[in-house]
Every structure is written in structure tokens, then in C-alpha cells.
Coordinates of C-alpha atoms in Angstrom, one line a residue:
X1 CA 72.1 141.1 36.4
X2 CA 75.8 140.3 36.2
X3 CA 75.7 140.0 40.0
X4 CA 72.3 138.1 39.7
X5 CA 74.0 135.4 37.9
X6 CA 77.0 135.6 40.1
X7 CA 75.3 134.4 43.1
X8 CA 73.1 132.1 41.4
X9 CA 76.7 130.0 40.3
X10 CA 77.8 130.6 44.1
X11 CA 74.7 129.1 45.1
X12 CA 74.7 126.1 42.5
X13 CA 78.7 125.6 43.1
X14 CA 77.8 125.3 47.2
X15 CA 74.7 122.9 46.7
X16 CA 76.8 120.7 44.3
X17 CA 79.8 120.6 46.9
X18 CA 77.1 119.6 49.7
X19 CA 75.3 117.0 47.5
X20 CA 75.2 113.8 49.4
X21 CA 76.7 110.5 47.8
X22 CA 75.4 107.0 49.1
X23 CA 77.9 104.7 49.4
X24 CA 78.0 101.1 51.3
X25 CA 79.9 100.5 54.4
X26 CA 82.0 97.8 52.5
X27 CA 83.0 100.1 49.9
X28 CA 83.7 102.5 52.2
X29 CA 85.8 100.0 54.3
X30 CA 87.8 99.6 51.5
X31 CA 88.5 103.0 50.9
X32 CA 89.7 103.3 54.9
X33 CA 92.0 99.7 54.3
X34 CA 93.3 101.8 51.5
X35 CA 94.1 105.1 53.3
X36 CA 95.6 102.9 56.2
X37 CA 98.0 101.0 53.8
X38 CA 99.2 104.2 51.7
X39 CA 99.1 106.9 54.2
X40 CA 100.1 104.8 57.6
X41 CA 98.1 105.1 60.8
X42 CA 98.7 108.7 61.7
X43 CA 98.1 110.3 58.6
X44 CA 94.8 108.0 57.9
X45 CA 93.4 109.0 61.3
X46 CA 94.0 112.8 60.5
X47 CA 92.3 112.5 57.0
X48 CA 89.2 110.4 58.5
X49 CA 89.3 113.2 61.3
X50 CA 88.4 116.0 59.0
X51 CA 86.3 114.0 56.4
X52 CA 84.3 113.4 59.6
X53 CA 84.5 116.8 60.6
X54 CA 83.1 118.3 57.0
X55 CA 80.1 115.9 56.9
X56 CA 79.3 117.3 60.2
X57 CA 80.0 121.1 59.4
X58 CA 77.9 120.5 56.5
X59 CA 75.0 118.9 58.2
X60 CA 75.0 121.6 61.0
X61 CA 75.0 124.5 58.6
X62 CA 71.9 123.0 56.7
X63 CA 70.2 122.5 60.1
X64 CA 70.6 126.2 61.0
X65 CA 69.2 127.2 58.1
X66 CA 65.9 125.5 59.7
X67 CA 66.1 126.6 62.8
X68 CA 68.9 128.7 65.0
X69 CA 67.6 127.4 68.0
X70 CA 70.3 126.1 70.4
X71 CA 68.2 123.3 71.6
X72 CA 67.1 122.3 68.3
X73 CA 70.4 121.8 66.4
X74 CA 71.6 120.2 69.7
X75 CA 68.5 117.7 69.6
X76 CA 69.3 117.5 65.6
X77 CA 72.5 116.2 66.2
X78 CA 71.7 112.6 67.1
X79 CA 69.2 112.4 63.9
X80 CA 71.4 113.8 61.4
X81 CA 74.0 111.3 62.5
X82 CA 72.0 108.7 62.5
X83 CA 71.0 110.0 59.0
X84 CA 74.5 109.0 57.7
X85 CA 74.0 105.4 58.3
X86 CA 77.5 105.5 60.1
X87 CA 76.2 104.2 63.5
X88 CA 72.6 102.2 64.5
X89 CA 71.9 104.3 66.9
X90 CA 73.0 106.4 69.7
X91 CA 72.7 107.2 73.4
X92 CA 74.1 110.1 75.3
X93 CA 73.6 112.4 78.6
X94 CA 74.4 115.7 78.8
X95 CA 75.1 118.7 80.9
X96 CA 75.0 122.0 79.7
X97 CA 74.9 125.4 81.2
X98 CA 73.6 128.7 79.5
X99 CA 75.1 131.9 79.5
X100 CA 72.2 133.3 78.2
X101 CA 69.4 132.0 76.0
X102 CA 71.8 131.9 72.6
X103 CA 75.0 131.2 74.4
X104 CA 76.4 128.1 76.2
X105 CA 79.2 128.7 79.2
X106 CA 79.6 125.2 79.3
X107 CA 78.9 121.7 78.0
X108 CA 79.6 118.3 79.3
X109 CA 78.4 115.2 77.6
X110 CA 78.9 111.3 77.3
X111 CA 77.6 108.8 75.4
X112 CA 78.2 105.4 73.1
X113 CA 77.5 104.7 69.6
X114 CA 75.5 101.8 68.7
X115 CA 76.6 99.4 65.5
X116 CA 79.8 101.8 64.4
X117 CA 79.8 100.6 60.8
X118 CA 83.9 102.1 61.4
X119 CA 84.9 99.5 64.0
X120 CA 83.5 96.6 62.2
X121 CA 85.3 97.6 58.9
X122 CA 88.5 98.0 60.9
X123 CA 88.2 94.5 62.4
X124 CA 87.6 93.2 59.0
X125 CA 90.1 94.4 57.5
X126 CA 92.8 95.0 60.1
X127 CA 92.0 92.9 63.5
X128 CA 92.1 94.8 66.8
X129 CA 93.6 97.7 67.2
X130 CA 95.4 99.4 70.6
X131 CA 93.5 102.5 70.1
X132 CA 90.2 104.1 69.1
X133 CA 89.2 103.8 65.6
X134 CA 85.8 105.2 64.8
X135 CA 87.7 108.7 63.5
X136 CA 85.0 109.7 61.2
X137 CA 82.5 109.1 64.0
X138 CA 84.6 111.5 66.2
X139 CA 85.2 114.0 63.6
X140 CA 81.6 114.4 62.8
X141 CA 80.4 115.0 66.0
X142 CA 82.9 118.0 66.7
X143 CA 82.3 119.2 63.4
X144 CA 78.6 119.3 64.1
X145 CA 79.0 120.8 67.8
X146 CA 81.7 123.6 67.2
X147 CA 79.5 124.9 64.2
X148 CA 76.1 125.1 66.0
X149 CA 77.9 126.5 69.3
X150 CA 80.3 128.9 67.2
X151 CA 82.8 127.4 69.9
X152 CA 85.6 124.9 69.6
X153 CA 84.0 121.5 70.9
X154 CA 86.0 118.5 70.8
X155 CA 84.8 114.7 70.9
X156 CA 87.3 112.3 72.0
X157 CA 86.3 108.2 71.7
X158 CA 87.3 106.8 75.4
X159 CA 86.3 102.9 74.3
X160 CA 85.9 101.3 71.2
X161 CA 85.1 97.9 69.9
X162 CA 87.6 98.1 67.6
X163 CA 90.1 97.7 70.6
X164 CA 88.1 94.8 71.8
X165 CA 86.2 96.7 74.0
X166 CA 82.3 96.1 74.2
X167 CA 81.0 99.2 73.0
X168 CA 82.0 102.2 71.6
X169 CA 82.1 105.6 73.9
X170 CA 82.7 109.0 73.6
X171 CA 83.1 112.2 75.7
X172 CA 82.5 115.7 74.7
X173 CA 84.0 119.1 76.2
X174 CA 85.0 122.4 74.9
X175 CA 88.9 122.4 73.6
X176 CA 90.0 124.4 76.6
X177 CA 88.4 122.0 79.2
X178 CA 90.7 118.9 77.3
X179 CA 93.7 120.9 78.7
X180 CA 96.7 118.5 77.4
X181 CA 94.6 115.4 77.2
X182 CA 93.9 115.9 73.7
X183 CA 97.5 117.9 72.6
X184 CA 98.3 115.5 70.2
X185 CA 94.8 114.9 68.3
X186 CA 94.4 118.3 68.0
X187 CA 97.5 118.6 65.2
X188 CA 95.4 115.8 63.0
X189 CA 92.4 118.2 62.8
X190 CA 95.2 120.6 60.5
X191 CA 95.5 119.4 57.4
X192 CA 99.2 119.2 56.2
X193 CA 100.4 119.6 52.6
X194 CA 102.9 117.4 51.3
X195 CA 105.6 119.6 51.2
X196 CA 105.5 120.5 54.9
X197 CA 105.2 117.0 55.7
X198 CA 107.8 115.9 53.8
X199 CA 110.1 118.8 55.7
X200 CA 108.9 117.4 58.7
X201 CA 109.5 113.8 58.2
X202 CA 113.5 115.2 56.9
X203 CA 113.8 116.8 60.3
X204 CA 112.9 114.1 62.0
X205 CA 115.2 111.7 60.0
X206 CA 118.0 114.1 60.6
X207 CA 117.7 114.2 64.3
X208 CA 117.8 110.3 64.1
X209 CA 120.4 110.4 61.9
X210 CA 122.5 112.5 64.6
X211 CA 121.3 110.4 67.6
X212 CA 122.5 107.1 65.7
X213 CA 126.0 108.8 65.0
X214 CA 126.3 109.9 68.6
X215 CA 125.4 106.2 69.7
X216 CA 128.0 105.0 67.1
X217 CA 130.7 107.2 68.3
X218 CA 130.0 106.3 71.5
X219 CA 129.8 102.4 71.0
X220 CA 133.5 103.0 69.0
X221 CA 134.8 104.6 72.1
X222 CA 133.7 102.1 74.6
X223 CA 134.8 99.3 72.4
X224 CA 138.3 101.4 71.9
X225 CA 138.5 101.7 76.0
X226 CA 137.8 97.8 76.1
X227 CA 140.6 96.9 73.6
X228 CA 143.0 99.3 75.5
X229 CA 143.0 97.0 78.6
X230 CA 140.7 99.6 80.6
X231 CA 139.3 98.9 83.9
X232 CA 134.9 99.0 84.6
X233 CA 136.3 102.3 86.4
X234 CA 138.1 103.5 83.0
X235 CA 134.5 102.7 81.2
X236 CA 132.6 104.8 83.8
X237 CA 135.1 107.5 83.6
X238 CA 134.4 107.3 79.6
X239 CA 130.5 107.3 79.7
X240 CA 130.6 110.1 82.1
X241 CA 133.1 112.3 80.7
X242 CA 131.0 111.9 76.9
X243 CA 127.4 111.9 78.0
X244 CA 128.0 113.8 81.2
X245 CA 125.5 111.9 83.1
X246 CA 126.3 110.1 86.8
X247 CA 127.2 106.4 86.3
X248 CA 127.6 103.6 88.8
X249 CA 128.0 99.9 88.0
X250 CA 126.8 97.4 91.2
X251 CA 126.1 93.9 92.1
X252 CA 122.4 92.6 92.9
X253 CA 122.5 93.7 96.3
X254 CA 122.8 97.6 94.7
X255 CA 126.5 97.1 96.6
X256 CA 129.2 99.7 94.9
X257 CA 131.8 98.1 92.4
X258 CA 132.8 101.3 90.8
X259 CA 130.7 105.1 90.0
X260 CA 131.9 108.2 88.0
X261 CA 130.5 111.4 87.8
X262 CA 129.0 112.3 91.2
X263 CA 131.3 112.6 94.9
X264 CA 131.7 109.2 97.2
X265 CA 129.3 111.3 99.7
X266 CA 126.4 112.1 96.9
X267 CA 127.0 108.6 95.6
X268 CA 126.3 107.2 99.0
X269 CA 123.4 109.2 99.8
X270 CA 121.4 108.4 96.5
X271 CA 122.3 104.6 97.1
X272 CA 121.1 104.7 100.5
X273 CA 117.7 106.5 98.9
X274 CA 117.6 103.4 96.4
X275 CA 117.7 100.8 98.3
X276 CA 115.3 102.3 101.1
X277 CA 113.3 102.8 98.3
X278 CA 113.3 99.3 97.1
X279 CA 112.9 97.8 100.7
X280 CA 109.8 100.1 101.5
X281 CA 107.8 100.7 98.6
X282 CA 108.7 98.3 95.8
X283 CA 109.5 95.0 97.5
X284 CA 108.6 95.5 101.3
X285 CA 107.0 91.7 101.4
X286 CA 110.3 90.1 100.1
X287 CA 113.1 89.6 101.6
X288 CA 115.7 90.0 98.9
X289 CA 116.2 92.2 96.3
X290 CA 114.4 92.5 93.1
X291 CA 116.0 91.0 89.8
X292 CA 115.6 93.5 86.9
X293 CA 115.9 91.4 84.0
X294 CA 115.5 94.7 81.3
X295 CA 115.6 98.2 81.4
X296 CA 113.9 100.2 84.2
X297 CA 113.5 104.0 85.4
X298 CA 112.7 104.3 89.0
X299 CA 111.8 107.6 90.3
X300 CA 112.2 107.6 94.0
X301 CA 111.2 111.2 96.3
X302 CA 115.3 111.9 95.7
X303 CA 116.3 110.8 92.4
X304 CA 115.9 109.8 88.8
X305 CA 117.6 106.5 87.9
X306 CA 117.9 104.4 84.7
X307 CA 118.8 101.2 85.6
X308 CA 120.0 98.3 83.2
X309 CA 120.8 94.4 83.8
X310 CA 124.5 93.0 83.1
X311 CA 124.6 89.7 81.5
X312 CA 127.5 87.4 81.5
X313 CA 126.9 84.0 80.2
X314 CA 122.9 84.4 80.2
X315 CA 123.1 85.3 83.9
X316 CA 122.2 88.6 85.4
X317 CA 125.4 89.2 87.8
X318 CA 124.9 92.9 88.5
X319 CA 123.4 96.4 87.1
X320 CA 124.5 99.8 85.2
X321 CA 122.7 102.8 86.5
X322 CA 122.7 106.3 85.0
X323 CA 121.4 109.0 88.3
X324 CA 120.6 112.2 89.1
X325 CA 118.9 114.3 91.8
X326 CA 115.6 114.5 91.1
X327 CA 115.1 118.0 90.7
X328 CA 118.4 118.6 88.1
X329 CA 117.7 115.3 86.2
X330 CA 118.8 115.5 82.7
X331 CA 118.3 111.5 82.3
X332 CA 115.7 111.1 79.1
X333 CA 114.1 107.6 77.5
X334 CA 116.8 108.2 74.5
X335 CA 119.3 107.1 77.3
X336 CA 118.4 103.7 77.1
X337 CA 120.5 103.1 73.9
X338 CA 123.5 104.5 76.0
X339 CA 123.1 102.5 79.0
X340 CA 122.6 99.3 77.3
X341 CA 125.8 100.0 75.3
X342 CA 127.6 100.6 79.0
X343 CA 126.0 97.4 80.1
X344 CA 127.0 95.3 77.0
X345 CA 130.8 96.7 77.7
X346 CA 130.9 96.0 81.4
X347 CA 129.5 92.3 80.3
X348 CA 132.0 92.1 78.1
X349 CA 135.1 93.0 80.5
X350 CA 133.5 91.2 83.3
X351 CA 133.2 87.7 81.2
X352 CA 136.7 88.3 80.1
X353 CA 137.8 88.7 84.1
X354 CA 135.6 85.8 85.2
X355 CA 137.2 83.5 82.7
X356 CA 140.5 84.6 83.5
X357 CA 139.5 84.5 87.5
X358 CA 137.8 81.3 87.1
X359 CA 141.1 79.7 85.9
X360 CA 143.1 81.1 88.6
X361 CA 140.3 80.2 91.4
X362 CA 140.1 76.6 90.1
X363 CA 143.9 75.8 90.0
X364 CA 143.9 77.1 93.3
X365 CA 141.1 75.3 94.7
X366 CA 142.7 72.0 93.4
X367 CA 145.7 72.8 94.8
X368 CA 144.1 73.1 98.4
X369 CA 141.9 69.8 97.3
X370 CA 145.0 68.1 96.7
X371 CA 147.1 69.1 99.7
X372 CA 144.2 67.5 102.0
X373 CA 143.8 64.4 99.6
X374 CA 147.8 64.0 100.5
X375 CA 148.8 64.0 96.6
X376 CA 152.0 65.7 97.4
X377 CA 154.9 63.6 98.2
X378 CA 156.8 66.1 100.0
X379 CA 156.4 68.9 102.3
X380 CA 159.0 70.9 100.1
X381 CA 156.8 70.6 97.1
X382 CA 153.6 71.9 98.6
X383 CA 155.8 74.8 99.9
X384 CA 157.4 75.5 96.4
X385 CA 153.7 75.4 94.4
X386 CA 152.0 77.6 97.2
X387 CA 155.1 80.0 96.6
X388 CA 154.2 79.8 93.0
X389 CA 150.7 81.0 93.6
X390 CA 151.4 83.9 96.2
X391 CA 150.7 82.0 99.2
X392 CA 153.8 81.3 102.1
X393 CA 152.6 77.8 103.3
X394 CA 155.6 77.7 105.6
X395 CA 154.1 80.8 108.0
X396 CA 151.1 80.0 110.3
X397 CA 147.8 79.9 109.2
X398 CA 144.5 78.8 110.1
X399 CA 141.6 76.5 108.7
X400 CA 137.7 77.8 108.6
X401 CA 135.3 75.2 107.5
X402 CA 131.7 76.2 106.3
X403 CA 128.5 74.7 106.8
X404 CA 125.2 75.8 104.9
X405 CA 121.7 74.8 105.0
X406 CA 118.4 76.4 103.9
X407 CA 116.2 77.7 106.5
X408 CA 113.3 75.4 107.7
X409 CA 115.4 72.2 106.6
X410 CA 117.7 70.0 108.1
X411 CA 119.9 68.8 105.3
X412 CA 123.1 70.4 105.3
X413 CA 125.9 71.7 102.2
X414 CA 122.9 71.0 99.6
X415 CA 125.3 70.4 96.7
X416 CA 122.9 72.5 94.2
X417 CA 123.8 75.6 95.6
X418 CA 128.0 74.5 96.7
X419 CA 129.0 75.7 93.6
X420 CA 127.2 79.2 93.9
X421 CA 128.2 79.9 97.7
X422 CA 131.8 79.0 96.6
X423 CA 131.9 81.7 93.9
X424 CA 130.0 84.3 95.6
X425 CA 132.6 84.0 98.4
X426 CA 135.8 83.8 96.2
X427 CA 134.6 87.1 94.4
X428 CA 133.8 88.6 97.6
X429 CA 137.7 88.0 99.6
X430 CA 138.9 89.3 96.1
X431 CA 137.5 92.2 95.8
X432 CA 138.1 92.6 99.8
X433 CA 141.6 92.0 99.5
X434 CA 141.2 89.0 102.0
X435 CA 143.8 86.2 100.9
X436 CA 142.7 82.3 101.3
X437 CA 143.0 79.5 99.8
X438 CA 139.2 78.2 99.1
X439 CA 138.2 74.4 98.4
X440 CA 136.1 71.5 99.3
X441 CA 136.4 68.9 101.6
X442 CA 134.1 66.2 102.9
X443 CA 131.0 68.1 101.1
X444 CA 132.1 71.4 103.2
X445 CA 133.4 74.9 102.0
X446 CA 137.2 74.7 103.3
X447 CA 139.6 77.8 103.4
X448 CA 143.3 77.8 104.3
X449 CA 143.6 81.7 106.0
X450 CA 147.1 83.0 106.5
X451 CA 147.7 83.9 110.2
X452 CA 145.9 87.0 111.0
X453 CA 144.7 88.9 113.7
X454 CA 141.1 90.0 112.4
X455 CA 140.9 86.1 111.4
X456 CA 137.2 86.4 112.8
X457 CA 136.3 89.9 111.9
X458 CA 136.8 88.9 108.3
X459 CA 135.1 85.6 108.6
X460 CA 131.9 87.5 109.9
X461 CA 131.7 89.8 107.0
X462 CA 132.0 86.8 104.5
X463 CA 128.7 85.3 106.3
X464 CA 127.2 88.8 106.3
X465 CA 127.8 89.4 102.5
X466 CA 126.8 85.6 101.6
X467 CA 123.6 86.4 103.8
X468 CA 122.6 89.2 101.6
X469 CA 123.1 87.1 98.5
X470 CA 121.6 84.3 100.0
X471 CA 118.9 85.0 102.6
X472 CA 117.3 81.8 102.6
X473 CA 120.3 80.2 104.1
X474 CA 121.9 80.0 107.4
X475 CA 125.8 79.5 107.5
X476 CA 127.9 78.3 110.4
X477 CA 131.9 78.5 110.6
X478 CA 134.2 76.6 112.3
X479 CA 137.9 77.8 113.2
X480 CA 140.9 75.6 113.9
X481 CA 143.6 76.3 116.4
X482 CA 146.5 78.2 114.6
X483 CA 148.3 75.9 112.7
X484 CA 152.6 75.9 112.5
X485 CA 153.2 73.1 109.7
X486 CA 151.3 72.1 106.5
X487 CA 152.0 68.7 107.3
X488 CA 149.7 68.8 110.0
X489 CA 146.8 70.3 107.7
X490 CA 144.3 67.4 108.2
X491 CA 144.6 67.9 111.8
X492 CA 143.5 71.3 111.5
X493 CA 140.9 70.3 109.2
X494 CA 139.3 68.2 111.8
X495 CA 139.5 70.7 114.5
X496 CA 137.4 73.2 112.3
X497 CA 135.1 70.2 111.8
X498 CA 134.7 69.6 115.4
X499 CA 134.1 73.3 115.8
X500 CA 131.0 73.1 113.5
X501 CA 129.8 70.5 115.3
X502 CA 129.6 72.0 118.6
X503 CA 128.2 75.7 117.3
X504 CA 124.9 75.8 118.4
X505 CA 123.1 79.6 118.4
X506 CA 126.8 81.0 117.2
X507 CA 127.3 81.5 113.6
X508 CA 131.5 81.0 114.3
X509 CA 133.2 79.1 117.0
X510 CA 136.7 78.6 117.3
X511 CA 138.0 75.4 118.4
X512 CA 140.1 76.5 121.2
X513 CA 137.1 78.2 122.5
X514 CA 135.8 74.5 123.0
X515 CA 137.9 74.6 126.2
X516 CA 138.3 70.8 127.9
X517 CA 137.0 69.2 125.2
X518 CA 139.1 70.3 122.8
X519 CA 142.0 69.3 124.5
X520 CA 140.6 65.6 125.3
X521 CA 139.5 65.3 121.8
X522 CA 143.5 66.9 120.1
X523 CA 145.4 64.3 122.5
X524 CA 143.7 61.6 120.2
X525 CA 142.0 60.1 123.3
X526 CA 139.4 59.6 120.8
X527 CA 138.8 55.8 121.4
X528 CA 138.8 56.2 125.1
X529 CA 136.2 59.1 125.2
X530 CA 133.9 56.3 123.3
X531 CA 134.8 53.6 125.4
X532 CA 133.9 55.7 128.5
X533 CA 130.7 56.9 126.8
X534 CA 129.4 53.2 126.4
X535 CA 130.7 52.9 130.4
X536 CA 128.7 55.6 131.6
X537 CA 125.8 55.6 129.5
X538 CA 125.7 51.9 128.4
X539 CA 122.2 51.6 129.3
X540 CA 121.0 54.5 127.2
X541 CA 123.2 53.1 124.2
X542 CA 120.6 49.5 123.9
X543 CA 117.5 51.5 123.2
X544 CA 116.4 52.0 119.9
X545 CA 117.8 55.0 117.5
X546 CA 114.7 57.2 118.0
X547 CA 114.1 56.7 122.1
X548 CA 117.7 56.5 122.5
X549 CA 118.0 60.2 120.6
X550 CA 114.8 61.4 123.1
X551 CA 116.8 60.3 126.4
X552 CA 120.2 61.9 125.3
X553 CA 119.0 64.7 124.3
X554 CA 117.1 65.1 127.7
X555 CA 120.0 64.4 129.7
X556 CA 122.0 66.9 127.7
X557 CA 119.9 70.0 127.7
X558 CA 119.1 69.0 131.4
X559 CA 123.1 69.3 132.5
X560 CA 123.6 72.1 129.9
X561 CA 121.2 74.0 131.8
X562 CA 122.7 73.3 135.2
X563 CA 119.4 71.2 136.5
X564 CA 117.0 73.8 136.2
X565 CA 113.6 72.3 135.6
X566 CA 111.7 75.0 134.4
X567 CA 114.5 76.3 131.6
X568 CA 115.1 72.3 130.7
X569 CA 111.1 72.3 130.4
X570 CA 111.1 75.4 127.9
X571 CA 113.6 74.2 125.6
X572 CA 112.2 70.7 125.2
X573 CA 108.5 71.7 125.6
X574 CA 108.0 69.3 128.2
X575 CA 105.3 69.7 131.3
X576 CA 107.1 69.2 134.6
X577 CA 105.7 65.8 135.2
X578 CA 106.9 64.6 132.0
X579 CA 110.2 65.6 132.4
X580 CA 110.3 64.7 136.0
X581 CA 109.4 61.4 134.9
X582 CA 112.2 61.3 132.0
X583 CA 114.8 62.4 134.3
X584 CA 114.6 60.0 137.3
X585 CA 114.3 57.3 134.4
X586 CA 117.5 58.2 132.7
X587 CA 119.2 58.6 136.8
X588 CA 117.8 54.7 137.4
X589 CA 119.3 53.6 133.7
X590 CA 122.9 55.0 134.4
X591 CA 122.9 54.6 138.1
X592 CA 123.8 58.3 138.4
X593 CA 122.7 61.4 140.6
X594 CA 122.3 64.2 137.9
X595 CA 122.0 66.9 140.7
X596 CA 126.1 65.9 141.7
X597 CA 128.0 68.1 140.5
X598 CA 131.1 66.0 139.8
X599 CA 129.1 63.7 138.3
X600 CA 126.9 65.7 136.3
X601 CA 130.4 67.9 134.9
X602 CA 131.9 64.4 133.3
X603 CA 128.4 63.4 131.8
X604 CA 128.1 66.6 129.8
X605 CA 132.0 66.8 129.0
X606 CA 131.3 63.1 127.7
X607 CA 128.3 64.0 125.7
X608 CA 129.8 67.2 124.0
X609 CA 133.0 65.0 123.3
X610 CA 130.6 62.8 121.6
X611 CA 128.8 65.7 119.4
X612 CA 132.1 67.4 118.6
X613 CA 133.0 63.9 117.3
X614 CA 130.4 63.6 115.2
X615 CA 129.3 60.6 117.2
X616 CA 126.2 62.0 118.9
X617 CA 123.8 64.7 117.0
X618 CA 120.8 66.0 118.5

């Protein structure tokens, strides 16, 4: 009797617990909104998954009382889900492999929920989400299928109207078939009591506090290092000592400035790997390196590297990088805060250096420009001022002038880029330990270089570096003869300009290599050369500008090629008949035989002299 009473009571309680409660979608939407706002998205998602799971389990248990057939129970799934009112319809395709009549070996299903109330309510109260929101539907399907199959089945929503997708789609598999894809979601099905959750939150807060303390301590050490006058190398060494992560500071072309934590051979190997990776993998169609404007992590086949920009006065001037061989890398995403602190310290150091450096270089540049403008009253004043700046202007020197123009354009020495080129060259020669006064004269970059046996080699390195920094420009350098007297500086500037005008395919040309042309011009026979040119080329001089240039260019190329018609045709892109016509016409106009060696040599000398003087541009 008593046992019968207990069974009746248990049955009554169970029926009471499974009693269905009718509510509107709007009412449930308000409840859902409250959960999200009070519990947070993650905890609310866990609650709704478990709520849906409970509904699915309850419906499955009721259906199993009616019929235990697997086929029947699977077919009932859609009907029972529709009866909840959570969706307007459901479409799905299943692939089921049976072990025997009552046991399923594997199941894979895909489908879509049509008219999901949960997606609509989420959009109404919260707007578009960055992840699927039909948690109740997902929990329901997972709970129902797990109960009837007696194996862990997990349903995952893959597309959702709540994310802005056109429909809500889902996939279904056994738990073990998902692998790690649903690792985070599985934990949400497990209910955590408030004490466990508080303990978990405390552990996270403690870990975060320790991390922040470590970052603050690191920042203080860097600040202290800067205050004590540390260099970039000191900053790199301090960073490696505190973090035990190899570090480098590099320019925009990933050329080394300083590094720490690895031997030079290892650094060079890693740096070459990075440069090759950038050229071949990421930016193979570009001629220049990318400009990384924010912290980025790159993994090549050889290394793991964290890169962050160093910014000075709103301009990115280089990079700070953490790097490691790939197989032994200890770099993690949490290192971002550390590397950005290092970049800030490097920025402060470089800003201070830039300010000091620019002040000194501007003073030196102004000094050279004053000399070239003749603003000093005596040689003694120039020499004394030079000594103050560390230059012996009583010793021999060279003048080098630099022309530059954008590839494919005729305009030279564009003012928009002058300051950038000048700054790049000044910084490079400072790093390399080259000594030179650098300034501007007649829209060109002019350098006064103390005597050295390696002047051409040093200038070649400057051109190479500038080409890397500004690959869309081409550069030519003219070098004067060796100067013995600072009073004659303007003459040597003119020599460098003359050498520049004579440059053709050569990037660097010395005045001394110009031979007889240089001697003629340097002997102050300029007026005589001009007079002779008018006498010898007079009829051509009277032609219009375009026709004059055309005839003189034909004459110059023909003479420079030693009278070889085929080579001249190719250089001028003319036909044989067109070239022959021009040559015959020129011979008649100036009454000269262009195949006579003495006459052709004299004419070529005159044309070279006019080009060197800037009187003729071809």
C-alpha cells in the first residue's frame, strides 16, 4: 500500500514537472533579453542551450513511451520541434549508418530552421550578432537526438539570420566526430554553480592581475633605462633579459639597427628568411616592402615573428620584432603588450635622437649653403667654423652633386621629395660613419666629402640604399676633381654639375673621366666653345626648337656611334632611308663630311662640351 502511494506520488511529480507552459515569442524574447543583459552573452548562451536540451530530452522521453523504433523517433523529431512553436518549418537531410536494427553506427545531418523565433527576438533586442544565436533550437535538437539514440549527439548552428545570413542552417554529428571544433561549446552544456563560477572568475582575475603587474614592471624598467640615457642596444638587451625573447629593431627595409638574444649568424639567417618570405609569398608583385601599420604575427616555414611599427611624429620609421625559430618558439599573443611597450620606448629614444640629429644636421647643411652662397667674408672664417663642426676645410675634398627623377618622368629633382631624400642620405651616412657636409644648391643635393680613396665606393653604397628606400626613382651623381682650396669650392661644384650633365647610362661619373671635354671647359674657354659651336653648327642653330633638337640629336648619336648606320638606326628608331636622308641633309647644312675622322671628332667634341655646359639637352 505504501509502495503504491510512493509510486503514485513520483509519477504525479514527474507529470507535474513535464507539464507544458504556453508563452508568446515576445514574452520569451523579453526573458532572453534579461538573461543576456544580466548574465552576459556566454552564460546566457549556456543557460539557453541547457534549457533547449531539457525540452528536447522531455519530448524524446514522451515519444519513446509511444514507440521505441529508431525510424519512428527520428521522424517524430521534426514534428515535435514544430509543436514547440520555436520554428515555422524545418528541412533536413540525414545520412545514417546502422550497426543493427536498434543501434546506429554513424549519423550526419544538415538542415535549416525556417522562421526561427529566437533569431528574430535577438535582432529585435540586440541587433546583429557576430555568432549564431539560436541556442534554444540547438540545445533542443541535441537533447532530443542524444536521448533517442542513447549516444552523445551534438547539433551546431553554422549560419544564422541573427548574424545577417539569409537563413539558419545547422549540422548534426556524434560528439566524437566533431573533434575539437565544438570544444568550447560542449563546456556550456555543463551547468556550473555560482561558487565554481566565482572561483573560476577569481583565477582569471588573478592571472590578469599578475600579467598587468608584469607589464607594468617591464614598462618601468624600460622607462628607467631611457631616463639613464640608454641606447637602442641597451633597450634591446634589457628586453631580452626580462622576457627571454630574442628581439630586433630594424628599418623599413628590415635592415638591422640593433638586435639581442641571438648570435649574429643566427640573426642574419632569420632576417634573410623573413625578407625572402615577404618578397616571394606576401608581396611578390610589389617592388617595395609592405608598410605594417599595426602589430602583426608572421609565421614562415623557418620562424615565428611578431612585428610592430615604431612611429615618430605620426610617421612609421622602422619596426620592433620578437622572433624565434619556429620549432622552439615561445612567442604568444600576450606578448603584444610587451612588444608595443618596447616600440614606444624606441619611439621616444628615436624622437630625442631625431631632434638632436636634425638640429646638428640643419646647422651643418646651412653652413655648406652659406659657403656656396659666398656669405663668409674670409677663408679663415670658413676654416674656423668648419673646425667647430669637426671638418678640416684646409684639407683636400671632393664635391658630389646628386640628381634624381621619378622613373618614366622627365622632371628632375622634384621638390616634394627633396627633404625625404636628403634625410635618408644624411641618416645613412651617419650610421655608416661616412663624413660629409650635405646641403642644397641649385635644386640639387650637394655633398662636400673629405678626401678619401673610396669616394666612388661610398657614393655607390648611398645610391644603393636610396634605391631600396625609394625604388621608383633613379639617381645620378657627378663628382668633381679633387679640390685643394675651399675658396675654389664653387668651381668644383660646377665641375660636379658638368659631370652630371654628361651622365648617360652611368649612375656615377667623375669630372676627371670626361677627358678633353673637361679640360676645355675647366680652362674657362666657355665663351670660345659657344662661339665655335655657332660657327660649326650655325645653320642648324637657326632651325625651330623641335627641329633643331631632332637634327642635333641625330648628329650626336651618329657621331657617338662612329658613323655606324645600323647602331644609329636602332638608337633613334629610324629606318635606313630616314637616317640617310637626315645625315645627308646635316652634311649639306654645315658643309662637313661626317665620315671624315678629324671633322667628326671636332663636331663630337663641340656637342659634348655644349651638353656639359648645359647649353644642349638631347
